[in-house]
C-alpha cells in the first residue's frame, strides 16, 4: 500500500520532521518522525477522545479529566514539545515516574495504529512532508514496521468482517427501538439503550466495554444493515487549553528556496523519496530515470545541483559526470555521486571524473539536505579528495 511504503521510505532516509496526510474532506493526520522512527501523531477526527480513551486503556490510574492535564502542563518547566501537548505530558509523567516508559510507548503505538488505520480508510488522501531538525525523541518512539504490521492486521480483519465502509470514529444511535426490543432480550435491550445514545464512538464503546472495537462493531452490524441502528458523525470533546510557550524556531534554509535539484537514478524508489524530501524543503525537483537521457534533459533545465547514481544499466555515473564536465554550462555545477559502496577506489575514480561529492546509500535525509546547503552556499563546485 502506498501510505505504508512511503513511511518505509522515510524510515530508510532517517527522516526527521512531519509527514501530513490530508483527505478530500480536509481531515489531516500529522506523523512526527525522528531519524526515521515515529515519535507520535496528532490531528485526526477526534484527538481529545482518542487521548482520553488511550489513557483509560493503558494508564487507568492517571487523571482522566482535563483540569489534571492542564495543571500538569502548567507546572512543566520546559516548553510544550513541537510534537504536541500529549507528547509533552507523556515525557513529564515518565520523568516523574507516574507512568512507566512501556505505558508511554503503548499509548503512542495505539495512537499511531488508530491514525494510520484512519488514513487507510480515508478517500483521496494527499501527503506532504516538512523537514524539522529541531525534533528529538525523548520518551521513546515506535518502529515503523511495528506500526504498519499492526495497522495491516487490523485493516485486514476489518475488511474480512465486511466493515470497510464503516468508520470506528462514528457513534451508534438507535433509530428503530421497537424492532430492536422485539428481537433482543430485555437485558441486552437495556444495555443497548444505555450505551447507544449517539454520544460515544465505536472506539469509545470498545474501551468502556473492555472489548475489541472489531467485536463491538461486528456485533452491531446486523442491526446497522437493518437500519435499526445508525452510525453518525459526532464532534470531539472540547480542546485542551494550556499555556503555550515558544519552542525552538526552525531556521529556513540559507539557499534560495527555488533552486532546482536534479536526481539521475534508474530507481523509482530513490527518485520518489528524493522528490518528496526536496520539494518539502522548498526546492524544485527534476527526476531523470535514464543515463542515456540525462545529458539532454539536464541541458534543457540546467539544474543548480545534480545527484547522480553510480550504477545504472546504460552507463555508470562516472561516465555521465565526465561528459557533463566537458560542457561549459556544467563545469562548476555541483555533482554528487550516489552509491551503495563508499570505498577508496570509488572515491578516487569520482575525483578523476571531477565529482563534487559522494553520498552513500541508503540515503539519509539530513545528509542529503546538508550536501545541498554545503555546495550551494559556497557558490562554486569543489572536487572530492579520496581518503583511505
CSV table of C-alpha atoms in Angstrom, one decimal:
chain,number,residue,atom,x,y,z
A,1,UNK,CA,0.0,0.0,0.0
A,2,UNK,CA,1.3,3.5,-1.0
A,3,UNK,CA,0.9,5.0,2.5
A,4,UNK,CA,2.8,2.2,4.2
A,5,UNK,CA,5.6,2.2,1.6
A,6,UNK,CA,6.1,6.0,2.0
A,7,UNK,CA,6.6,5.5,5.7
A,8,UNK,CA,9.2,2.9,4.9
A,9,UNK,CA,10.9,5.3,2.5
A,10,UNK,CA,11.1,7.9,5.2
A,11,UNK,CA,12.5,5.4,7.6
A,12,UNK,CA,15.2,4.4,5.1
A,13,UNK,CA,16.1,8.1,4.7
A,14,UNK,CA,16.2,8.5,8.5
A,15,UNK,CA,13.9,11.5,8.0
A,16,UNK,CA,13.3,13.9,10.9
A,17,UNK,CA,10.2,16.1,10.6
A,18,UNK,CA,6.4,15.9,9.9
A,19,UNK,CA,4.5,13.8,7.5
A,20,UNK,CA,1.0,15.1,7.0
A,21,UNK,CA,-1.8,13.3,5.1
A,22,UNK,CA,-4.9,15.3,4.1
A,23,UNK,CA,-8.2,13.9,2.9
A,24,UNK,CA,-10.5,15.4,0.3
A,25,UNK,CA,-12.8,16.4,3.3
A,26,UNK,CA,-10.0,18.4,4.9
A,27,UNK,CA,-9.2,15.9,7.6
A,28,UNK,CA,-5.5,15.9,8.5
A,29,UNK,CA,-3.2,13.5,10.2
A,30,UNK,CA,0.3,14.5,11.1
A,31,UNK,CA,3.0,12.0,12.0
A,32,UNK,CA,6.2,13.2,13.7
A,33,UNK,CA,9.4,11.3,12.9
A,34,UNK,CA,12.9,11.4,14.3
A,35,UNK,CA,15.6,9.8,12.3
A,36,UNK,CA,13.0,7.5,10.5
A,37,UNK,CA,11.2,6.4,13.7
A,38,UNK,CA,7.7,7.7,14.6
A,39,UNK,CA,7.6,9.7,17.8
A,40,UNK,CA,3.8,10.5,17.9
A,41,UNK,CA,0.9,11.5,15.7
A,42,UNK,CA,-1.5,14.4,16.1
A,43,UNK,CA,-4.7,15.5,14.4
A,44,UNK,CA,-7.3,13.2,13.0
A,45,UNK,CA,-11.0,13.2,13.7
A,46,UNK,CA,-11.2,13.1,17.5
A,47,UNK,CA,-7.8,13.9,19.1
A,48,UNK,CA,-9.3,14.5,22.5
A,49,UNK,CA,-11.5,11.4,22.5
A,50,UNK,CA,-8.5,9.3,21.3
A,51,UNK,CA,-6.2,10.7,24.0
A,52,UNK,CA,-8.7,10.1,26.8
A,53,UNK,CA,-9.6,6.5,25.9
A,54,UNK,CA,-5.9,5.5,25.4
A,55,UNK,CA,-5.1,6.9,28.8
A,56,UNK,CA,-8.0,4.9,30.3
A,57,UNK,CA,-6.8,1.8,28.5
A,58,UNK,CA,-3.1,2.0,29.3
A,59,UNK,CA,-2.8,4.2,32.3
A,60,UNK,CA,-6.1,3.9,34.3
A,61,UNK,CA,-4.6,5.4,37.4
A,62,UNK,CA,-3.8,8.7,35.7
A,63,UNK,CA,-6.3,11.6,35.9
A,64,UNK,CA,-8.9,11.3,33.1
A,65,UNK,CA,-10.1,14.9,33.3
A,66,UNK,CA,-8.8,18.0,31.5
A,67,UNK,CA,-8.1,20.0,34.7
A,68,UNK,CA,-5.5,17.5,35.8
A,69,UNK,CA,-3.8,17.6,32.4
A,70,UNK,CA,-3.8,21.4,32.3
A,71,UNK,CA,-2.3,21.6,35.8
A,72,UNK,CA,0.5,19.2,34.9
A,73,UNK,CA,1.3,21.3,31.7
A,74,UNK,CA,1.2,24.5,33.7
A,75,UNK,CA,3.7,23.0,36.2
A,76,UNK,CA,6.1,21.8,33.5
A,77,UNK,CA,9.4,23.7,33.4
A,78,UNK,CA,10.1,23.1,29.7
A,79,UNK,CA,8.3,24.4,26.7
A,80,UNK,CA,5.5,22.4,25.1
A,81,UNK,CA,7.1,20.0,22.6
A,82,UNK,CA,6.7,20.8,18.9
A,83,UNK,CA,5.2,17.3,18.7
A,84,UNK,CA,2.3,18.4,20.8
A,85,UNK,CA,1.0,18.7,24.4
A,86,UNK,CA,0.2,15.0,24.5
A,87,UNK,CA,3.8,14.1,23.9
A,88,UNK,CA,4.9,16.7,26.5
A,89,UNK,CA,2.6,15.1,29.1
A,90,UNK,CA,3.9,11.6,28.4
A,91,UNK,CA,7.5,12.8,28.8
A,92,UNK,CA,6.6,14.7,32.0
A,93,UNK,CA,4.7,11.7,33.6
A,94,UNK,CA,7.6,9.3,32.7
A,95,UNK,CA,10.1,11.7,34.2
A,96,UNK,CA,8.1,11.9,37.4
A,97,UNK,CA,7.6,8.1,37.4
A,98,UNK,CA,3.8,8.4,37.3
A,99,UNK,CA,3.8,6.0,34.3
A,100,UNK,CA,6.4,3.6,33.0
A,101,UNK,CA,8.2,4.1,29.6
A,102,UNK,CA,6.4,1.0,28.5
A,103,UNK,CA,3.0,2.6,29.2
A,104,UNK,CA,4.0,5.7,27.3
A,105,UNK,CA,5.1,3.6,24.3
A,106,UNK,CA,1.8,1.6,24.4
A,107,UNK,CA,-0.2,4.9,24.3
A,108,UNK,CA,2.0,6.1,21.4
A,109,UNK,CA,1.6,2.8,19.5
A,110,UNK,CA,-2.2,2.7,20.0
A,111,UNK,CA,-2.5,6.3,18.7
A,112,UNK,CA,-0.3,5.6,15.7
A,113,UNK,CA,-2.2,2.5,14.7
A,114,UNK,CA,-5.6,4.3,15.0
A,115,UNK,CA,-4.5,7.2,12.9
A,116,UNK,CA,-2.8,5.1,10.2
A,117,UNK,CA,-5.9,3.0,10.1
A,118,UNK,CA,-8.0,6.2,9.5
A,119,UNK,CA,-5.6,7.3,6.8
A,120,UNK,CA,-6.0,3.9,5.1
A,121,UNK,CA,-9.8,4.2,5.2
A,122,UNK,CA,-10.0,7.8,4.0
A,123,UNK,CA,-10.5,8.6,0.3
A,124,UNK,CA,-8.3,10.8,-1.9
A,125,UNK,CA,-5.5,11.3,0.6
A,126,UNK,CA,-2.6,13.6,-0.3
A,127,UNK,CA,0.7,13.8,1.5
A,128,UNK,CA,3.2,16.4,2.4
A,129,UNK,CA,6.4,16.3,4.4
A,130,UNK,CA,8.3,19.0,6.3
A,131,UNK,CA,11.9,18.6,7.4
A,132,UNK,CA,12.4,19.6,11.0
A,133,UNK,CA,15.9,19.0,12.5
A,134,UNK,CA,14.7,20.5,15.9
A,135,UNK,CA,12.8,17.3,16.8
A,136,UNK,CA,14.3,14.9,19.3
A,137,UNK,CA,12.8,11.7,20.7
A,138,UNK,CA,12.6,11.9,24.5
A,139,UNK,CA,10.3,9.2,26.0
A,140,UNK,CA,10.9,6.9,23.0
A,141,UNK,CA,9.5,6.1,19.6
A,142,UNK,CA,7.7,3.4,17.6
A,143,UNK,CA,9.3,1.3,14.9
A,144,UNK,CA,7.7,1.9,11.5
A,145,UNK,CA,7.3,-1.8,10.8
A,146,UNK,CA,5.6,-2.4,14.1
A,147,UNK,CA,3.0,0.3,13.4
A,148,UNK,CA,2.5,-0.9,9.8
A,149,UNK,CA,2.1,-4.6,10.8
A,150,UNK,CA,-0.5,-3.8,13.5
A,151,UNK,CA,-2.4,-1.5,11.2
A,152,UNK,CA,-2.4,-4.0,8.3
A,153,UNK,CA,-3.6,-6.7,10.6
A,154,UNK,CA,-6.4,-4.6,12.0
A,155,UNK,CA,-7.5,-3.4,8.5
A,156,UNK,CA,-7.5,-6.9,7.1
A,157,UNK,CA,-9.7,-8.1,9.9
A,158,UNK,CA,-12.0,-5.1,9.4
A,159,UNK,CA,-12.4,-5.9,5.7
A,160,UNK,CA,-13.0,-9.6,6.4
A,161,UNK,CA,-15.8,-8.7,8.8
A,162,UNK,CA,-17.5,-6.6,6.0
A,163,UNK,CA,-16.9,-3.3,7.9
A,164,UNK,CA,-14.7,-1.5,5.3
A,165,UNK,CA,-17.3,1.2,4.7
A,166,UNK,CA,-17.9,1.9,8.4
A,167,UNK,CA,-15.6,4.1,10.5
A,168,UNK,CA,-14.9,3.2,14.1
A,169,UNK,CA,-14.9,7.0,14.7
A,170,UNK,CA,-18.7,7.1,14.3
A,171,UNK,CA,-21.2,6.8,17.0
A,172,UNK,CA,-24.1,4.3,17.0
A,173,UNK,CA,-27.6,5.5,17.8
A,174,UNK,CA,-30.8,3.6,18.0
A,175,UNK,CA,-33.3,4.6,15.2
A,176,UNK,CA,-35.9,1.8,15.5
A,177,UNK,CA,-36.3,1.0,19.2
A,178,UNK,CA,-39.4,-1.1,18.8
A,179,UNK,CA,-38.0,-3.5,16.3
A,180,UNK,CA,-34.8,-3.8,18.4
A,181,UNK,CA,-36.8,-4.6,21.5
A,182,UNK,CA,-38.7,-7.4,19.8
A,183,UNK,CA,-35.5,-9.1,18.7
A,184,UNK,CA,-33.4,-8.7,21.8
A,185,UNK,CA,-33.6,-10.0,25.4
A,186,UNK,CA,-34.7,-7.4,27.9
A,187,UNK,CA,-31.2,-7.3,29.4
A,188,UNK,CA,-29.5,-6.7,26.1
A,189,UNK,CA,-32.0,-4.1,25.0
A,190,UNK,CA,-31.5,-2.1,28.2
A,191,UNK,CA,-27.7,-2.2,27.7
A,192,UNK,CA,-28.1,-1.1,24.1
A,193,UNK,CA,-30.4,1.8,25.0
A,194,UNK,CA,-28.0,2.9,27.7
A,195,UNK,CA,-24.9,2.8,25.6
A,196,UNK,CA,-26.0,3.6,22.0
A,197,UNK,CA,-27.1,7.1,22.6
A,198,UNK,CA,-25.1,8.8,19.9
A,199,UNK,CA,-22.6,10.3,22.3
A,200,UNK,CA,-19.8,7.6,22.2
A,201,UNK,CA,-17.9,6.4,19.2
A,202,UNK,CA,-17.3,2.7,18.4
A,203,UNK,CA,-13.8,3.2,19.7
A,204,UNK,CA,-15.1,4.8,22.9
A,205,UNK,CA,-17.6,2.0,23.5
A,206,UNK,CA,-14.9,-0.7,23.0
A,207,UNK,CA,-12.8,0.8,25.8
A,208,UNK,CA,-15.8,1.2,28.1
A,209,UNK,CA,-16.9,-2.4,27.5
A,210,UNK,CA,-13.3,-3.7,27.6
A,211,UNK,CA,-13.7,-5.4,24.2
A,212,UNK,CA,-12.0,-5.1,20.8
A,213,UNK,CA,-13.5,-2.4,18.6
A,214,UNK,CA,-13.9,-5.1,15.8
A,215,UNK,CA,-16.0,-7.3,18.1
A,216,UNK,CA,-18.2,-4.4,19.1
A,217,UNK,CA,-18.8,-3.2,15.6
A,218,UNK,CA,-19.4,-6.7,14.1
A,219,UNK,CA,-22.0,-7.5,16.8
A,220,UNK,CA,-23.9,-4.3,15.8
A,221,UNK,CA,-23.6,-4.9,12.0
A,222,UNK,CA,-26.8,-6.8,11.5
A,223,UNK,CA,-28.8,-4.1,13.2
A,224,UNK,CA,-26.9,-1.4,11.2
A,225,UNK,CA,-27.8,-3.2,7.9
A,226,UNK,CA,-31.5,-3.3,9.0
A,227,UNK,CA,-31.2,0.4,9.8
A,228,UNK,CA,-32.4,-0.1,13.3
A,229,UNK,CA,-29.1,1.4,14.4
A,230,UNK,CA,-27.3,4.2,12.6
A,231,UNK,CA,-23.7,5.2,12.7
A,232,UNK,CA,-23.5,9.0,12.9
A,233,UNK,CA,-20.7,11.6,13.0
A,234,UNK,CA,-20.2,13.3,16.3
A,235,UNK,CA,-18.0,16.2,17.4
A,236,UNK,CA,-14.8,15.8,19.5
A,237,UNK,CA,-14.6,16.7,23.2
A,238,UNK,CA,-13.6,20.3,23.9
A,239,UNK,CA,-9.9,21.1,23.1
A,240,UNK,CA,-7.4,21.4,25.9
A,241,UNK,CA,-6.4,24.9,27.0
A,242,UNK,CA,-2.8,25.1,28.1
A,243,UNK,CA,0.0,27.6,28.4
A,244,UNK,CA,1.7,27.9,25.0
A,245,UNK,CA,5.4,28.6,25.2
A,246,UNK,CA,7.5,29.3,22.2
A,247,UNK,CA,9.7,26.4,21.1
A,248,UNK,CA,13.0,26.5,19.3
A,249,UNK,CA,12.4,28.1,15.9
A,250,UNK,CA,13.2,26.2,12.7
A,251,UNK,CA,15.8,28.1,10.7
A,252,UNK,CA,15.0,28.4,7.0
A,253,UNK,CA,17.5,27.0,4.5
A,254,UNK,CA,20.2,29.5,3.7
A,255,UNK,CA,19.9,28.6,0.0
A,256,UNK,CA,17.4,30.2,-2.3
A,257,UNK,CA,14.2,28.1,-1.9
A,258,UNK,CA,13.6,27.6,-5.6
A,259,UNK,CA,17.0,26.1,-6.5
A,260,UNK,CA,16.5,23.3,-9.0
A,261,UNK,CA,17.9,19.9,-7.8
A,262,UNK,CA,18.2,17.0,-10.2
A,263,UNK,CA,18.4,13.3,-9.4
A,264,UNK,CA,19.6,10.9,-12.1
A,265,UNK,CA,18.8,7.4,-10.9
A,266,UNK,CA,17.1,4.4,-12.5
A,267,UNK,CA,15.4,3.5,-9.2
A,268,UNK,CA,11.8,4.8,-8.9
A,269,UNK,CA,12.0,4.5,-5.1
A,270,UNK,CA,15.1,6.7,-4.9
A,271,UNK,CA,13.6,9.3,-7.3
A,272,UNK,CA,10.3,9.4,-5.4
A,273,UNK,CA,11.8,9.7,-2.0
A,274,UNK,CA,14.2,12.4,-3.2
A,275,UNK,CA,11.3,14.3,-4.7
A,276,UNK,CA,9.3,14.2,-1.5
A,277,UNK,CA,12.2,15.3,0.6
A,278,UNK,CA,13.4,18.1,-1.6
A,279,UNK,CA,10.1,19.6,-2.5
A,280,UNK,CA,9.1,19.7,1.1
A,281,UNK,CA,12.4,21.5,1.9
A,282,UNK,CA,11.4,24.2,-0.7
A,283,UNK,CA,13.5,23.1,-3.7
A,284,UNK,CA,12.3,22.4,-7.2
A,285,UNK,CA,13.0,18.8,-8.3
A,286,UNK,CA,14.0,17.2,-11.6
A,287,UNK,CA,14.0,13.4,-11.8
A,288,UNK,CA,15.7,11.5,-14.6
A,289,UNK,CA,15.4,7.8,-14.9
A,290,UNK,CA,18.0,7.0,-17.6
A,291,UNK,CA,21.7,7.7,-18.0
A,292,UNK,CA,21.2,7.9,-21.8
A,293,UNK,CA,18.6,10.7,-21.4
A,294,UNK,CA,20.4,12.5,-18.7
A,295,UNK,CA,22.6,14.9,-20.8
A,296,UNK,CA,19.7,16.2,-22.9
A,297,UNK,CA,17.3,16.6,-20.0
A,298,UNK,CA,19.9,18.3,-17.8
A,299,UNK,CA,20.9,20.6,-20.7
A,300,UNK,CA,17.3,21.6,-21.2
A,301,UNK,CA,16.7,22.5,-17.5
A,302,UNK,CA,20.3,23.3,-16.2
A,303,UNK,CA,19.8,22.4,-12.5
A,304,UNK,CA,21.7,24.0,-9.7
A,305,UNK,CA,22.9,20.7,-8.3
A,306,UNK,CA,22.9,17.1,-9.6
A,307,UNK,CA,22.6,13.9,-7.7
A,308,UNK,CA,24.0,11.1,-9.9
A,309,UNK,CA,23.6,7.4,-9.3
A,310,UNK,CA,26.9,5.4,-9.7
A,311,UNK,CA,25.4,2.2,-11.1
A,312,UNK,CA,22.9,2.4,-13.9
A,313,UNK,CA,22.1,0.0,-16.8
A,314,UNK,CA,23.2,2.1,-19.8
A,315,UNK,CA,26.2,4.0,-18.3
A,316,UNK,CA,27.8,4.5,-14.9
A,317,UNK,CA,27.8,7.7,-13.0
A,318,UNK,CA,31.5,8.4,-13.6
A,319,UNK,CA,30.9,8.4,-17.4
A,320,UNK,CA,27.9,10.7,-17.2
A,321,UNK,CA,29.8,13.0,-14.8
A,322,UNK,CA,32.8,13.2,-17.2
A,323,UNK,CA,30.5,14.1,-20.1
A,324,UNK,CA,28.8,16.8,-18.1
A,325,UNK,CA,32.1,18.4,-17.0
A,326,UNK,CA,33.1,18.8,-20.7
A,327,UNK,CA,30.1,21.2,-21.2
A,328,UNK,CA,30.8,24.8,-20.1
A,329,UNK,CA,27.4,25.1,-18.5
A,330,UNK,CA,28.1,22.3,-16.1
A,331,UNK,CA,31.8,23.0,-15.4
A,332,UNK,CA,31.0,24.4,-12.0
A,333,UNK,CA,27.7,22.7,-11.2
A,334,UNK,CA,27.9,20.6,-8.0
A,335,UNK,CA,27.6,16.9,-9.0
A,336,UNK,CA,27.2,14.4,-6.1
A,337,UNK,CA,27.6,10.7,-6.7
A,338,UNK,CA,25.2,8.3,-5.1
A,339,UNK,CA,26.5,4.8,-4.3
A,340,UNK,CA,26.0,1.9,-2.0
A,341,UNK,CA,29.8,1.3,-2.0
A,342,UNK,CA,31.7,4.1,-0.3
A,343,UNK,CA,35.2,2.7,-0.9
A,344,UNK,CA,38.6,4.3,-1.6
A,345,UNK,CA,38.7,3.2,-5.3
A,346,UNK,CA,35.2,4.6,-5.9
A,347,UNK,CA,36.2,8.0,-4.3
A,348,UNK,CA,39.4,8.0,-6.4
A,349,UNK,CA,37.6,7.5,-9.6
A,350,UNK,CA,34.9,10.0,-8.6
A,351,UNK,CA,37.7,12.5,-8.1
A,352,UNK,CA,39.1,11.8,-11.6
A,353,UNK,CA,35.6,12.3,-13.0
A,354,UNK,CA,35.5,15.7,-11.1
A,355,UNK,CA,32.5,14.9,-9.0
A,356,UNK,CA,31.8,17.4,-6.2
A,357,UNK,CA,30.6,15.0,-3.5
A,358,UNK,CA,29.9,11.4,-2.6
A,359,UNK,CA,26.8,10.1,-0.7
A,360,UNK,CA,26.3,6.5,0.4
A,361,UNK,CA,23.1,4.6,0.1
A,362,UNK,CA,20.6,4.1,1.8
A,363,UNK,CA,20.1,7.8,1.7
A,364,UNK,CA,19.9,9.9,4.8
A,365,UNK,CA,17.6,13.0,4.7
A,366,UNK,CA,19.9,15.1,6.9
A,367,UNK,CA,22.9,14.2,4.8
A,368,UNK,CA,21.1,14.9,1.5
A,369,UNK,CA,20.0,18.4,2.7
A,370,UNK,CA,23.4,19.1,4.3
A,371,UNK,CA,25.1,18.3,1.0
A,372,UNK,CA,22.8,20.7,-0.9
A,373,UNK,CA,23.4,23.5,1.6
A,374,UNK,CA,27.2,22.9,1.6
A,375,UNK,CA,27.5,23.1,-2.2
A,376,UNK,CA,25.0,25.8,-3.0
A,377,UNK,CA,26.1,28.1,-0.2
A,378,UNK,CA,29.7,28.2,-1.4
A,379,UNK,CA,28.5,29.1,-4.9
A,380,UNK,CA,31.0,27.0,-6.8
A,381,UNK,CA,31.9,23.4,-7.1
A,382,UNK,CA,34.9,21.7,-5.4
A,383,UNK,CA,36.1,18.2,-6.2
A,384,UNK,CA,36.3,15.5,-3.6
A,385,UNK,CA,39.5,14.2,-2.2
A,386,UNK,CA,39.9,10.4,-1.9
A,387,UNK,CA,40.7,9.3,1.6
A,388,UNK,CA,41.8,5.9,2.9
